[in-house]
Amino acid sequence: MKVTTVLTNKVKHNSKSFLNNTLILGLFLLAINQISAQKEITPADPEFYAMDREHIAFEDEHVILINYRGSVSPRQYSVTQFTNVQFLPISSSRYEFNLNFFDKNTQRLIEDDVPTKWKSWIDDSGSYDPLGSNFRPNSPSIMVTQDEKWQPNQYHRTATFHKEYNKKWASFAADSWTNVSYEDDEVFIKLKLTNRNSKNMEMTIIPNQVADQLTRHFKEGNTKSKTIDAFTIGSEMAHARVSSSIQKTSDQGFEISIAPGKTETYYFAVKFFEPDNGTPEISQSDIKERMERADKKTREMLAWAYNKLPKFKSMNKDLEKYYYRCILSVLMSRYENPNYISDIFWAVGTWPYTISWDTSYSSDLIAMLEPESLKAAILTDFEQVQLKRTYVGWNGAHWDILYIQEPFALQIMIEAYIRHTGDYSIFDEKAAGVTVWEWMQRWVDELQDNYTNEIGLIDVGYNTEKIIEIRTDGYNHAVPITNTLTIDLLYTMSDWAKKRNEKKIQKTYFNDAEKLKSLVNKYMWNEELGWFDNYYPDGTRGTIWTFHLFDLLGTDFLPDHQLYRLVSHLQEGEFLGKYGVYSIARRDKVHWDLIDSDWGGGGQYAGMPGRISRNLYQKGFAGKGWDVLKRNIRYVDHFPYLPQNPRIDIPEQDRSSMPLEISAGAGMEAIVFGTFGVKIEQDKLTIKPFNHEDIGEATLTNITWKGRTFGIQLTRKTFSVYEGEKLMATEFYGEEVIVQ
């Protein structure tokens, strides 16, 4: 019995241990499942693109929150301040908003406009030194900011205040989230305050709005602004009003009370409006829901783009980030503002203009994402430009300024649209009563009738700005790239005429291309330098080392010896620098320009590294194509989206230009059509990828062609092509897979 009893107790003890262990194991597995069940962050999520503000190499006005309608810039070293308002037709680039906090217990005004104070102190000593605030006698009390993080259409900031005045404490923590609306011309702020004091925190939150001008474009009236009341500032043309979820107000602002140790969350909306349209209520109960809808729109658009475009993964995480930031840069250039001239308006970036040259650098990306909007952009250009105006603003074309790149850009855009849709009927679409095909013929006539000299070369005359903005002279008259792109345009027009069964004009365009090619080789090719020269009216020639000429790599008529000579100049210290390709080679001591850097020297136009890389890959210079691309991806450590003309030697964008450029999409195209070697034609899909040691294993999936979906996997020695989940082929590099 004793033995039996012992055994029984041991069994009971083991059973209990087993149950305990099972319970622990179950809880552990449940925790693991819960962690696994948490949503993985992908490029469909804004969080994927998040960057700490301290890592972003932009000044405040270049950090933007945008939601397909308008934009503002949150300011660093403040928990609530923003500036640079653009909700067209209303705008105010110098508008400043922030909240100040009057603590009734200590009778102290705690200010949150440090960026403004700091600038004033540095520029003209017109304000207090913020470094002395909270310390020096009679200096302001200010919020102490801590962490700041940007992601698409959200800026999160934290701050603290912890001071004792005459044995009375003001101690609280602040968190804020700022975004902009898609539905209306307003900015939202979610503000969370935690009272760390042992007494109630009684406080007045005071809106602080400063603006010299509030403008309503294209409407006559006085734009000088003034304070209307504690919540409103405005001019005759436009007003800005601050509303809140806080119900209790006074003549000074919003009144709050927070118990000791408690946290409260408040919502604010800053609305920009025309005074004739009515004034928003000061207290509003639905700001939280409106702010959430703004966030939802941002997430929906990112998910839409992610699911429409090829998905990219790589062991090289910087390359992966670069790919998606190129897409983000294009997506942030897309407007659905009801005041704009088209339903979908592809802006050049933060400037509210649509320009075919900029759009052309991302035309394949847009065609894959939303081909109808690319077609609309093409038609808008023909409708507005009409052979004389390049700058097409949000409300129509402005100024009689023409870039002669217009026809070449339109050619690229049309080619991309047809490549991804197979829809040649675009040539029969009308803009301003004229078909696309007729407009393209008019562009050829314009080049041949008004820009052709006695020799037969395309001569743009003295005006440098008709080509690109190089501030030094000499890049004018018969310019190599204008002539060689005209050759390519003529060959393309001949091919299009063949598709249309217009045999006579097909032959004419082909013969014109052959004639111009012969003249370019005779008068412009410099065999000694391996470069094409400018040709001037007096018969002299001049060599200008511009990376503009590398657009020639995208054509098909260049003989091999010229191709190799041109590519040979893409070397370290001549055209190649730390972050990409100098727009003017360092060897060009006459035209090098550090100020206007996108085409003038010390920087690069955002689209050119990607376009050059893509063309190098497609011409068989894969190593050189990767060399260009891998330099450009270094920007991901410094920019959340790609700016217009960043420097080559340091990651810097000057304030005079845009922090965002639609042409950045060329980087994504370089990876798809260059690195992965995707070539889309009407009757076949060809895949001939390349790999490089510092890319490692990589995949590109969701490639669509004629309703079918393909994927490519790169490994060290071979690549594999899939249709859906089914393996089609595995080949060594240098081979190609053709799908028909």
XYZ file of C-alpha atoms in Angstrom:
740
model
C 0.000 0.000 0.000
C 2.807 2.316 0.830
C 4.467 1.765 -2.509
C 1.137 2.191 -4.260
C 0.522 5.422 -2.368
C 3.913 6.785 -3.322
C 3.342 5.922 -6.945
C -0.090 7.508 -6.853
C 1.282 10.745 -5.344
C 4.062 10.777 -7.898
C 1.549 10.364 -10.710
C -0.532 13.213 -9.247
C 2.582 15.376 -8.986
C 3.663 14.580 -12.576
C 0.140 15.239 -13.850
C 0.144 18.622 -12.153
C 3.564 19.439 -13.605
C 2.410 18.287 -17.008
C -0.650 20.515 -16.820
C 1.467 23.464 -15.707
C 3.992 22.884 -18.479
C 1.209 22.471 -21.004
C -0.357 25.730 -19.836
C 2.979 27.550 -20.071
C 3.634 26.069 -23.505
C 0.151 27.046 -24.634
C 0.584 30.603 -23.410
C 3.968 30.750 -25.121
C 2.536 29.494 -28.418
C -0.376 31.917 -28.092
C 2.074 34.791 -27.632
C 4.081 33.633 -30.640
C 0.898 33.420 -32.713
C -0.138 36.890 -31.608
C 3.255 38.287 -32.604
C 3.037 36.467 -35.928
C -0.484 37.720 -36.419
C 0.662 41.327 -36.132
C 0.544 42.998 -39.513
C 3.853 42.866 -41.336
C 4.923 46.312 -42.499
C 5.263 46.364 -46.275
C 5.668 49.128 -48.870
C 1.864 49.273 -48.858
C 2.119 50.928 -45.417
C 3.237 54.503 -44.618
C 5.380 53.142 -41.794
C 7.674 51.465 -44.348
C 8.874 54.912 -45.466
C 9.272 56.434 -41.987
C 12.403 58.458 -41.273
C 13.576 60.203 -38.138
C 13.671 63.943 -38.775
C 17.274 64.160 -37.622
C 18.286 61.898 -40.534
C 16.471 63.939 -43.196
C 18.755 66.339 -45.086
C 15.994 68.865 -45.846
C 15.260 72.252 -44.393
C 11.774 72.588 -42.899
C 10.109 73.960 -46.025
C 11.212 70.866 -47.935
C 9.687 68.394 -45.483
C 6.160 67.996 -46.815
C 2.900 66.371 -45.829
C 0.723 65.856 -48.878
C -2.484 63.964 -49.539
C -3.258 64.327 -53.272
C -4.937 67.714 -52.772
C -2.594 70.104 -50.961
C 0.417 70.247 -48.698
C 2.105 71.847 -45.683
C 5.523 71.591 -44.056
C 5.868 70.633 -40.368
C 8.629 72.490 -38.582
C 11.450 70.873 -36.649
C 11.936 71.740 -32.944
C 8.230 72.362 -32.398
C 5.471 69.999 -31.398
C 2.693 71.793 -33.345
C 4.188 74.269 -35.830
C 3.776 74.031 -39.598
C 4.300 76.371 -42.550
C 4.361 76.524 -46.368
C 0.641 76.112 -47.068
C -0.542 75.125 -50.555
C -4.189 74.245 -51.057
C -4.697 75.784 -54.465
C -6.146 78.169 -55.306
C -5.291 79.253 -51.729
C -1.652 79.411 -50.704
C 0.672 81.107 -48.255
C 4.289 79.962 -48.327
C 5.211 82.128 -45.306
C 2.220 81.239 -43.152
C 3.202 79.949 -39.695
C 0.918 78.104 -37.303
C 1.530 76.775 -33.834
C -0.213 76.351 -30.505
C 0.965 78.134 -27.372
C 0.050 77.032 -23.838
C -0.848 79.385 -20.983
C -0.520 77.579 -17.653
C -2.842 79.235 -15.152
C -1.181 77.744 -12.095
C 2.214 79.347 -12.791
C 0.836 82.199 -14.937
C 3.377 81.307 -17.611
C 2.972 81.353 -21.382
C 4.729 78.281 -22.793
C 5.477 78.920 -26.455
C 5.897 76.395 -29.253
C 7.343 78.505 -32.067
C 11.034 77.783 -31.508
C 11.794 77.472 -35.267
C 10.565 81.021 -35.851
C 12.421 82.356 -32.828
C 15.581 80.524 -33.802
C 15.572 81.883 -37.362
C 14.968 85.421 -36.140
C 17.782 85.144 -33.596
C 20.230 83.816 -36.198
C 19.220 86.205 -39.006
C 18.963 89.534 -37.210
C 18.935 88.961 -33.415
C 15.311 90.047 -33.492
C 14.182 87.376 -31.051
C 15.449 85.560 -27.990
C 18.123 82.925 -28.257
C 16.166 79.650 -27.838
C 19.229 78.060 -26.231
C 18.779 80.497 -23.375
C 15.033 80.077 -23.094
C 13.804 78.445 -19.884
C 17.133 79.535 -18.301
C 17.947 83.214 -18.631
C 15.997 85.901 -16.763
C 13.067 87.310 -18.746
C 13.561 84.788 -21.528
C 10.530 82.948 -22.974
C 9.295 79.636 -21.676
C 9.343 77.158 -24.525
C 8.437 73.565 -25.222
C 11.394 71.184 -25.201
C 11.052 68.939 -28.228
C 12.437 65.423 -28.286
C 11.711 62.985 -31.113
C 10.254 63.682 -34.541
C 9.389 61.192 -37.262
C 8.114 61.661 -40.826
C 6.120 59.195 -42.861
C 3.779 59.791 -45.820
C 1.145 62.280 -44.651
C 1.975 61.964 -40.982
C 4.430 63.792 -38.756
C 4.776 62.551 -35.176
C 6.475 64.707 -32.530
C 7.102 64.425 -28.808
C 7.930 67.170 -26.337
C 8.191 67.889 -22.627
C 7.884 70.815 -20.269
C 9.142 70.565 -16.685
C 9.742 73.812 -14.806
C 9.191 75.207 -11.319
C 8.226 78.874 -10.947
C 7.921 80.333 -7.437
C 7.473 76.854 -5.955
C 4.746 76.031 -8.470
C 5.281 73.316 -11.052
C 4.257 73.150 -14.677
C 5.075 69.623 -15.799
C 3.531 67.830 -18.736
C 4.365 65.640 -21.731
C 3.098 66.237 -25.252
C 2.680 64.010 -28.295
C 1.348 65.300 -31.591
C 0.419 63.844 -34.965
C -0.091 66.103 -37.985
C -1.605 65.244 -41.357
C -3.484 66.945 -44.196
C -6.939 66.281 -45.553
C -7.822 64.734 -48.903
C -11.420 65.938 -48.729
C -10.921 69.613 -47.881
C -8.339 72.377 -47.540
C -7.372 71.690 -43.960
C -4.621 70.457 -41.687
C -5.238 68.211 -38.689
C -3.336 67.942 -35.416
C -3.910 65.289 -32.786
C -2.449 66.487 -29.491
C -2.021 64.244 -26.455
C -1.121 65.964 -23.163
C -0.158 64.187 -19.936
C -0.248 66.102 -16.659
C 2.739 65.041 -14.559
C 1.876 67.421 -11.733
C 0.173 66.610 -8.433
C -2.400 69.355 -9.098
C -4.944 69.926 -11.829
C -3.434 71.417 -14.956
C -5.595 74.377 -15.939
C -4.505 75.716 -19.279
C -5.524 77.906 -22.217
C -4.348 76.573 -25.574
C -3.780 79.646 -27.731
C -3.638 79.419 -31.555
C -0.777 81.445 -32.977
C -1.082 82.261 -36.681
C 1.306 84.566 -38.528
C 1.108 85.386 -42.242
C 1.961 88.497 -44.179
C -0.084 87.328 -47.169
C -2.943 84.884 -47.677
C -3.509 84.491 -51.383
C -6.383 83.227 -53.477
C -4.777 82.865 -56.904
C -6.392 84.388 -59.982
C -8.797 86.526 -58.029
C -8.392 90.269 -57.611
C -8.219 91.720 -54.110
C -6.065 92.609 -51.128
C -3.962 89.649 -49.937
C -2.518 91.417 -46.863
C -3.536 89.391 -43.811
C -4.473 90.474 -40.297
C -5.720 88.865 -37.093
C -9.523 88.667 -37.042
C -9.970 86.945 -33.683
C -8.109 84.453 -31.490
C -8.932 81.643 -33.913
C -8.862 83.365 -37.305
C -6.398 85.186 -39.529
C -7.159 86.372 -43.025
C -7.064 88.726 -45.970
C -9.840 89.818 -48.320
C -8.992 86.765 -50.412
C -8.558 83.929 -47.932
C -8.910 83.073 -44.265
C -7.452 80.451 -41.946
C -9.436 79.333 -38.907
C -8.458 77.002 -36.088
C -11.133 74.665 -34.757
C -10.912 72.006 -32.072
C -12.695 69.130 -30.410
C -12.389 71.199 -27.194
C -15.816 72.575 -26.352
C -14.890 75.295 -23.843
C -13.414 78.454 -25.358
C -12.543 81.987 -24.301
C -11.430 85.158 -26.029
C -7.854 83.844 -25.857
C -8.297 80.269 -27.037
C -9.334 76.787 -25.941
C -9.772 76.027 -22.221
C -8.698 72.654 -20.807
C -8.334 70.972 -17.423
C -6.395 67.737 -16.857
C -6.380 65.880 -13.529
C -3.076 64.858 -11.878
C -1.398 61.951 -13.658
C -4.053 61.850 -16.385
C -3.771 62.047 -20.166
C -6.195 63.799 -22.507
C -6.273 63.875 -26.295
C -7.498 66.848 -28.307
C -7.993 67.374 -32.026
C -7.452 70.545 -34.050
C -8.271 71.483 -37.634
C -6.830 74.488 -39.460
C -9.097 75.297 -42.399
C -8.105 77.524 -45.338
C -11.129 79.009 -47.093
C -12.558 81.893 -49.029
C -14.493 84.160 -46.638
C -17.559 84.198 -48.907
C -17.920 80.435 -48.385
C -18.744 80.681 -44.676
C -16.662 80.324 -41.515
C -16.115 76.946 -39.799
C -17.360 76.426 -36.253
C -14.701 76.874 -33.567
C -15.731 73.708 -31.708
C -16.235 70.596 -33.843
C -16.945 67.067 -32.719
C -15.874 65.134 -35.839
C -12.254 66.268 -36.359
C -10.952 62.899 -35.160
C -13.003 61.077 -37.814
C -11.874 63.482 -40.543
C -8.260 63.006 -39.523
C -8.686 59.233 -39.599
C -10.204 59.447 -43.091
C -7.170 61.430 -44.230
C -4.889 58.699 -42.911
C -7.056 56.037 -44.540
C -6.759 57.731 -47.945
C -2.972 57.814 -47.652
C -2.894 54.115 -46.807
C -5.308 53.189 -49.592
C -3.198 54.961 -52.223
C 0.037 53.341 -51.089
C -1.634 49.911 -51.084
C -3.121 50.613 -54.519
C 0.294 51.435 -55.993
C 1.972 48.502 -54.238
C -0.542 46.030 -55.624
C -0.527 47.468 -59.149
C 3.223 47.724 -59.717
C 5.945 45.060 -59.757
C 6.958 44.073 -56.225
C 10.668 44.063 -55.482
C 12.690 42.331 -52.762
C 16.452 42.209 -52.422
C 19.144 41.262 -49.957
C 20.384 44.785 -50.644
C 17.890 46.635 -48.429
C 19.054 50.078 -49.546
C 18.220 49.149 -53.133
C 14.816 47.946 -51.975
C 14.201 51.223 -50.136
C 15.326 53.163 -53.200
C 12.924 51.284 -55.465
C 9.926 52.136 -53.306
C 10.974 55.711 -52.591
C 11.144 56.266 -56.337
C 7.542 55.046 -56.529
C 6.581 57.177 -53.518
C 8.091 60.265 -55.175
C 5.872 59.725 -58.211
C 2.801 58.976 -56.117
C 3.304 62.159 -54.072
C 3.280 64.095 -57.367
C -0.245 62.899 -58.170
C -3.074 65.369 -57.493
C -6.835 64.912 -57.417
C -7.624 68.511 -56.490
C -11.062 69.458 -57.939
C -9.703 72.912 -58.817
C -7.094 71.478 -61.209
C -7.498 71.302 -64.992
C -7.520 67.498 -65.098
C -9.031 64.852 -62.825
C -5.582 63.329 -62.298
C -2.844 65.932 -62.470
C 0.740 64.670 -62.572
C 2.745 67.590 -61.176
C 6.487 67.926 -61.664
C 6.734 67.586 -57.892
C 5.901 70.275 -55.375
C 5.537 72.926 -58.067
C 1.928 72.837 -59.338
C 2.828 72.351 -63.004
C 2.632 69.361 -65.291
C 5.536 69.275 -67.749
C 5.954 66.493 -70.280
C 9.751 66.390 -69.952
C 9.548 65.631 -66.229
C 6.682 63.154 -66.628
C 8.495 61.298 -69.405
C 11.108 60.018 -66.945
C 8.379 58.097 -65.090
C 6.063 57.323 -67.992
C 6.555 53.545 -67.831
C 5.820 53.580 -64.107
C 2.649 55.618 -64.661
C 1.614 53.405 -67.581
C 1.896 50.320 -65.354
C 0.098 52.076 -62.510
C -2.644 54.022 -64.266
C -2.416 54.131 -68.101
C -5.546 56.248 -68.510
C -3.991 59.047 -66.485
C -0.837 58.885 -68.630
C -3.003 59.260 -71.723
C -4.767 62.181 -70.049
C -1.388 63.796 -69.327
C -0.440 63.439 -72.994
C -3.712 64.990 -74.141
C -3.439 67.784 -71.557
C -0.012 68.635 -72.923
C -1.244 68.872 -76.502
C -4.291 70.844 -75.364
C -2.269 73.393 -73.414
C 1.217 73.588 -74.944
C 0.275 74.001 -78.626
C 3.902 74.229 -79.777
C 4.663 77.338 -77.697
C 4.188 76.872 -73.936
C 5.912 74.289 -71.767
C 4.719 75.345 -68.295
C 1.231 73.898 -67.821
C 0.001 74.991 -64.441
C -2.788 73.542 -62.341
C -5.205 75.951 -64.038
C -3.686 76.030 -67.544
C -0.560 76.951 -69.503
C 1.436 80.043 -68.591
C 4.126 82.145 -70.261
C 5.395 81.786 -73.804
C 8.386 79.717 -72.730
C 9.113 76.557 -74.672
C 11.521 73.717 -74.006
C 12.322 72.118 -77.332
C 12.365 68.740 -75.546
C 8.554 68.724 -75.764
C 8.246 66.442 -78.839
C 10.882 64.019 -77.542
C 9.182 63.802 -74.155
C 5.807 63.202 -75.775
C 7.372 60.492 -77.918
C 8.626 58.720 -74.774
C 5.237 59.053 -73.060
C 3.323 57.734 -76.085
C 5.764 54.832 -76.470
C 5.270 53.916 -72.796
C 1.484 54.103 -73.091
C 1.452 51.844 -76.164
C 4.023 49.465 -74.665
C 1.794 48.718 -71.677
C -1.631 48.913 -73.331
C -1.087 47.985 -76.980
C -3.568 50.786 -77.694
C -2.592 52.576 -80.900
C -5.943 54.333 -80.981
C -4.349 57.052 -78.878
C -3.179 58.580 -82.156
C -6.819 59.246 -83.068
C -7.638 60.929 -79.762
C -8.191 64.671 -80.125
C -6.823 67.583 -78.122
C -7.888 71.128 -79.019
C -9.633 69.667 -82.063
C -6.482 68.024 -83.448
C -5.546 64.335 -83.257
C -2.449 63.152 -81.424
C -1.016 61.907 -84.710
C -1.522 65.323 -86.304
C 0.048 67.051 -83.286
C 3.152 64.867 -83.547
C 3.410 65.662 -87.257
C 3.135 69.347 -86.403
C 6.049 68.956 -84.007
C 8.153 67.433 -86.786
C 7.147 70.292 -89.081
C 8.053 72.778 -86.347
C 11.534 71.285 -86.009
C 12.103 71.131 -89.741
C 10.555 74.483 -90.703
C 11.565 76.746 -87.822
C 14.599 75.076 -86.266
C 16.617 73.802 -89.228
C 19.626 75.748 -90.511
C 21.030 75.997 -94.027
C 23.144 72.877 -93.581
C 20.140 70.855 -92.418
C 20.973 70.569 -88.699
C 18.412 71.329 -86.014
C 19.409 74.784 -84.734
C 17.568 76.237 -81.732
C 19.281 79.584 -82.085
C 21.065 81.523 -79.421
C 18.508 80.951 -76.663
C 20.071 78.341 -74.365
C 16.908 78.031 -72.271
C 15.040 76.346 -75.109
C 17.091 73.226 -74.447
C 17.848 73.084 -70.725
C 18.738 75.644 -68.116
C 22.504 75.978 -68.307
C 23.347 79.486 -67.106
C 26.586 79.743 -69.079
C 26.491 80.262 -72.843
C 27.612 77.988 -75.635
C 25.039 75.214 -75.274
C 22.974 76.609 -78.117
C 22.440 76.626 -81.883
C 23.068 73.104 -83.254
C 23.124 71.053 -80.041
C 24.048 67.351 -80.273
C 21.240 65.910 -78.146
C 18.535 67.962 -79.870
C 19.720 66.724 -83.249
C 20.173 63.093 -82.219
C 16.787 62.960 -80.481
C 15.240 64.423 -83.616
C 16.797 61.549 -85.578
C 15.210 59.088 -83.153
C 11.874 60.907 -83.357
C 11.915 60.690 -87.170
C 12.667 56.951 -87.112
C 9.852 56.465 -84.574
C 7.424 58.541 -86.626
C 8.300 56.347 -89.605
C 7.486 53.222 -87.572
C 4.196 54.737 -86.378
C 3.281 55.724 -89.950
C 3.874 52.101 -90.982
C 1.480 50.955 -88.257
C -1.061 53.380 -89.679
C -0.405 52.162 -93.220
C 0.690 55.641 -94.315
C 3.463 54.489 -96.623
C 4.339 57.797 -98.217
C 4.934 59.635 -94.987
C 6.654 56.556 -93.569
C 9.273 56.771 -96.286
C 9.637 60.537 -95.910
C 10.319 60.333 -92.178
C 12.787 57.478 -92.658
C 14.736 59.370 -95.340
C 14.741 62.537 -93.205
C 16.187 60.531 -90.305
C 18.924 59.061 -92.479
C 19.840 62.486 -93.864
C 20.030 64.143 -90.459
C 22.077 61.247 -89.059
C 24.620 61.719 -91.835
C 24.852 65.456 -91.159
C 25.287 64.934 -87.415
C 28.133 62.492 -87.979
C 29.782 64.869 -90.441
C 29.516 68.133 -88.529
C 29.204 67.155 -84.871
C 31.013 63.904 -84.091
C 34.438 64.502 -82.515
C 36.452 61.357 -83.112
C 39.390 62.534 -81.024
C 37.298 63.178 -77.919
C 34.678 60.471 -78.494
C 31.894 63.043 -78.057
C 29.443 65.091 -80.096
C 30.189 68.810 -80.380
C 27.973 71.838 -80.683
C 28.005 73.407 -84.150
C 27.739 77.195 -84.465
C 26.619 79.429 -87.383
C 30.175 80.573 -88.143
C 31.273 76.979 -88.723
C 33.106 76.601 -85.416
C 32.509 73.811 -82.951
C 32.480 73.638 -79.178
C 32.637 70.732 -76.742
C 30.250 70.848 -73.784
C 30.491 67.952 -71.371
C 26.845 67.614 -70.360
C 25.179 64.429 -69.167
C 22.215 65.495 -71.288
C 23.993 63.738 -74.161
C 23.601 60.372 -72.442
C 19.913 60.419 -73.418
C 21.328 59.338 -76.762
C 21.930 55.911 -75.194
C 18.176 55.354 -75.316
C 18.131 55.396 -79.129
C 18.854 52.504 -81.486
C 20.772 54.098 -84.346
C 24.143 54.801 -82.685
C 27.011 52.711 -84.138
C 29.036 50.638 -81.700
C 32.241 52.677 -81.845
C 30.383 55.883 -80.934
C 28.430 54.077 -78.235
C 31.606 52.746 -76.585
C 33.317 56.127 -76.748
C 30.386 57.895 -75.107
C 30.108 55.336 -72.311
C 33.852 55.551 -71.656
C 33.320 59.033 -70.180
C 31.195 57.632 -67.354
C 34.128 57.272 -65.029
C 35.095 58.406 -61.550
C 35.971 62.089 -61.323
C 34.775 62.934 -64.824
C 31.015 62.296 -64.747
C 30.695 59.936 -61.784
C 30.577 61.210 -58.213
C 29.541 59.851 -54.837
C 25.766 60.056 -55.348
C 25.456 59.746 -59.112
C 26.318 61.560 -62.338
C 27.532 65.160 -62.519
C 25.306 67.106 -64.890
C 28.402 68.828 -66.271
C 31.620 66.831 -66.161
C 34.267 68.144 -63.797
C 36.621 68.499 -66.763
C 34.421 71.253 -68.236
C 35.957 74.328 -66.619
C 33.840 76.726 -68.699
C 30.332 75.488 -67.886
C 30.650 73.914 -64.437
C 28.091 75.573 -62.127
C 27.525 74.634 -58.507
C 24.418 76.782 -58.011
C 22.088 75.618 -60.795
C 23.198 72.077 -60.263
C 20.549 69.911 -61.950
C 21.903 70.681 -65.423
C 24.799 72.999 -64.640
C 27.343 70.904 -62.833
C 27.484 70.142 -59.132
C 24.346 68.064 -58.913
C 22.006 66.045 -61.074
C 18.444 66.271 -62.279
C 16.520 63.630 -60.338
C 15.515 61.544 -63.347
C 18.853 61.327 -65.116
C 20.711 58.709 -63.023
C 17.844 56.251 -63.425
C 17.444 56.920 -67.136
C 21.182 56.653 -67.779
C 21.377 53.424 -65.759
C 18.420 51.883 -67.584
C 19.877 52.757 -70.987
C 23.303 51.407 -70.034
C 21.769 48.090 -68.995
C 19.756 47.871 -72.191
C 22.821 48.588 -74.309
C 24.768 45.774 -72.620
C 26.779 47.855 -70.136
C 25.303 46.190 -67.063
C 28.294 46.827 -64.822
C 28.306 50.502 -65.659
C 24.531 50.673 -65.269
C 24.832 49.252 -61.765
C 27.717 51.591 -60.982
C 25.453 54.582 -61.687
C 22.489 53.102 -59.849
C 24.340 52.067 -56.692
C 25.668 55.606 -56.282
C 22.187 57.055 -56.568
C 20.703 54.719 -53.940
C 22.959 56.294 -51.295
C 20.417 59.111 -51.100
C 18.027 56.838 -49.166
C 20.003 57.562 -45.997
C 19.188 61.250 -46.350
C 15.953 61.840 -48.275
C 12.500 60.293 -47.689
C 11.572 61.156 -51.292
C 13.859 62.292 -54.088
C 14.423 66.010 -54.761
C 14.851 67.862 -58.032
C 18.565 68.636 -58.139
C 20.487 67.138 -55.218
C 24.233 67.638 -55.009
C 26.581 64.901 -56.113
C 29.266 65.194 -53.464
C 26.996 65.776 -50.453
C 23.328 64.853 -49.899
C 21.935 68.368 -50.111
C 19.015 70.041 -51.890
C 19.096 73.832 -52.162
C 16.048 75.739 -50.941
C 15.432 77.384 -54.331
C 14.357 74.133 -55.966
C 11.918 71.327 -55.315
C 12.305 68.656 -52.639
C 10.181 66.309 -54.727
C 10.476 65.331 -58.407
C 8.196 63.054 -60.409
C 11.167 62.098 -62.613
C 12.594 60.092 -59.696
C 10.467 57.235 -61.049
C 13.275 56.618 -63.551
C 15.173 54.872 -60.741
C 12.414 52.318 -60.342
C 12.322 51.856 -64.127
C 16.096 51.244 -64.146
C 15.610 48.285 -61.805
C 12.653 46.784 -63.702
C 13.860 47.329 -67.281
C 17.582 47.388 -66.544
C 18.615 45.138 -63.672
C 15.799 42.638 -64.270
C 15.995 43.071 -68.052
C 12.242 43.212 -68.692
C 11.468 44.141 -72.294
C 7.809 44.499 -73.247
C 6.833 44.301 -76.900
C 3.518 43.851 -78.633
C 4.040 40.194 -79.488
C 6.463 39.031 -76.804
C 7.914 39.574 -73.355
C 11.686 39.171 -73.115
C 13.494 38.724 -69.796
C 17.271 39.030 -69.631
C 18.339 40.085 -66.130
C 21.715 40.906 -64.626
C 22.973 40.440 -61.102
C 25.784 42.031 -59.126
C 27.624 40.914 -56.040
C 26.194 43.679 -53.862
C 22.599 42.987 -54.896
C 22.622 39.324 -53.924
C 19.432 37.331 -54.215
C 16.455 39.383 -55.390
C 12.949 38.919 -56.768
C 10.635 40.964 -58.935
C 7.037 39.749 -58.986
C 3.660 41.016 -60.189
C 4.981 41.804 -63.672
C 1.909 41.924 -65.900
C 1.784 41.381 -69.649
C -1.400 40.792 -71.642
C -3.324 39.815 -68.526
C -0.683 37.332 -67.394
C 1.511 37.724 -64.308
C 5.204 36.845 -64.111
C 8.004 36.830 -61.572
C 11.799 36.788 -61.762
C 14.163 35.411 -59.137
C 17.865 36.274 -59.158
C 20.375 34.004 -57.446
C 24.156 34.123 -57.554
C 24.669 32.078 -60.738
C 21.240 31.724 -62.336
C 17.883 33.393 -62.710
C 14.433 31.820 -62.814
C 11.242 33.011 -64.486
C 7.803 32.123 -63.150
C 4.286 32.545 -64.449
C 2.239 32.824 -61.313
C 3.697 30.116 -59.051
C 4.771 27.896 -61.954
C 8.450 27.761 -62.893
C 8.931 28.449 -66.594
C 12.717 28.392 -66.911
C 16.005 28.632 -65.050
C 18.951 30.034 -67.018
C 22.474 31.294 -66.557
C 23.039 35.038 -66.809
C 23.597 36.126 -70.390
C 20.689 34.002 -71.609
C 17.167 35.301 -72.109
C 13.671 33.916 -71.644
C 11.062 34.833 -74.229
C 7.344 34.631 -73.486
C 4.870 34.717 -76.377
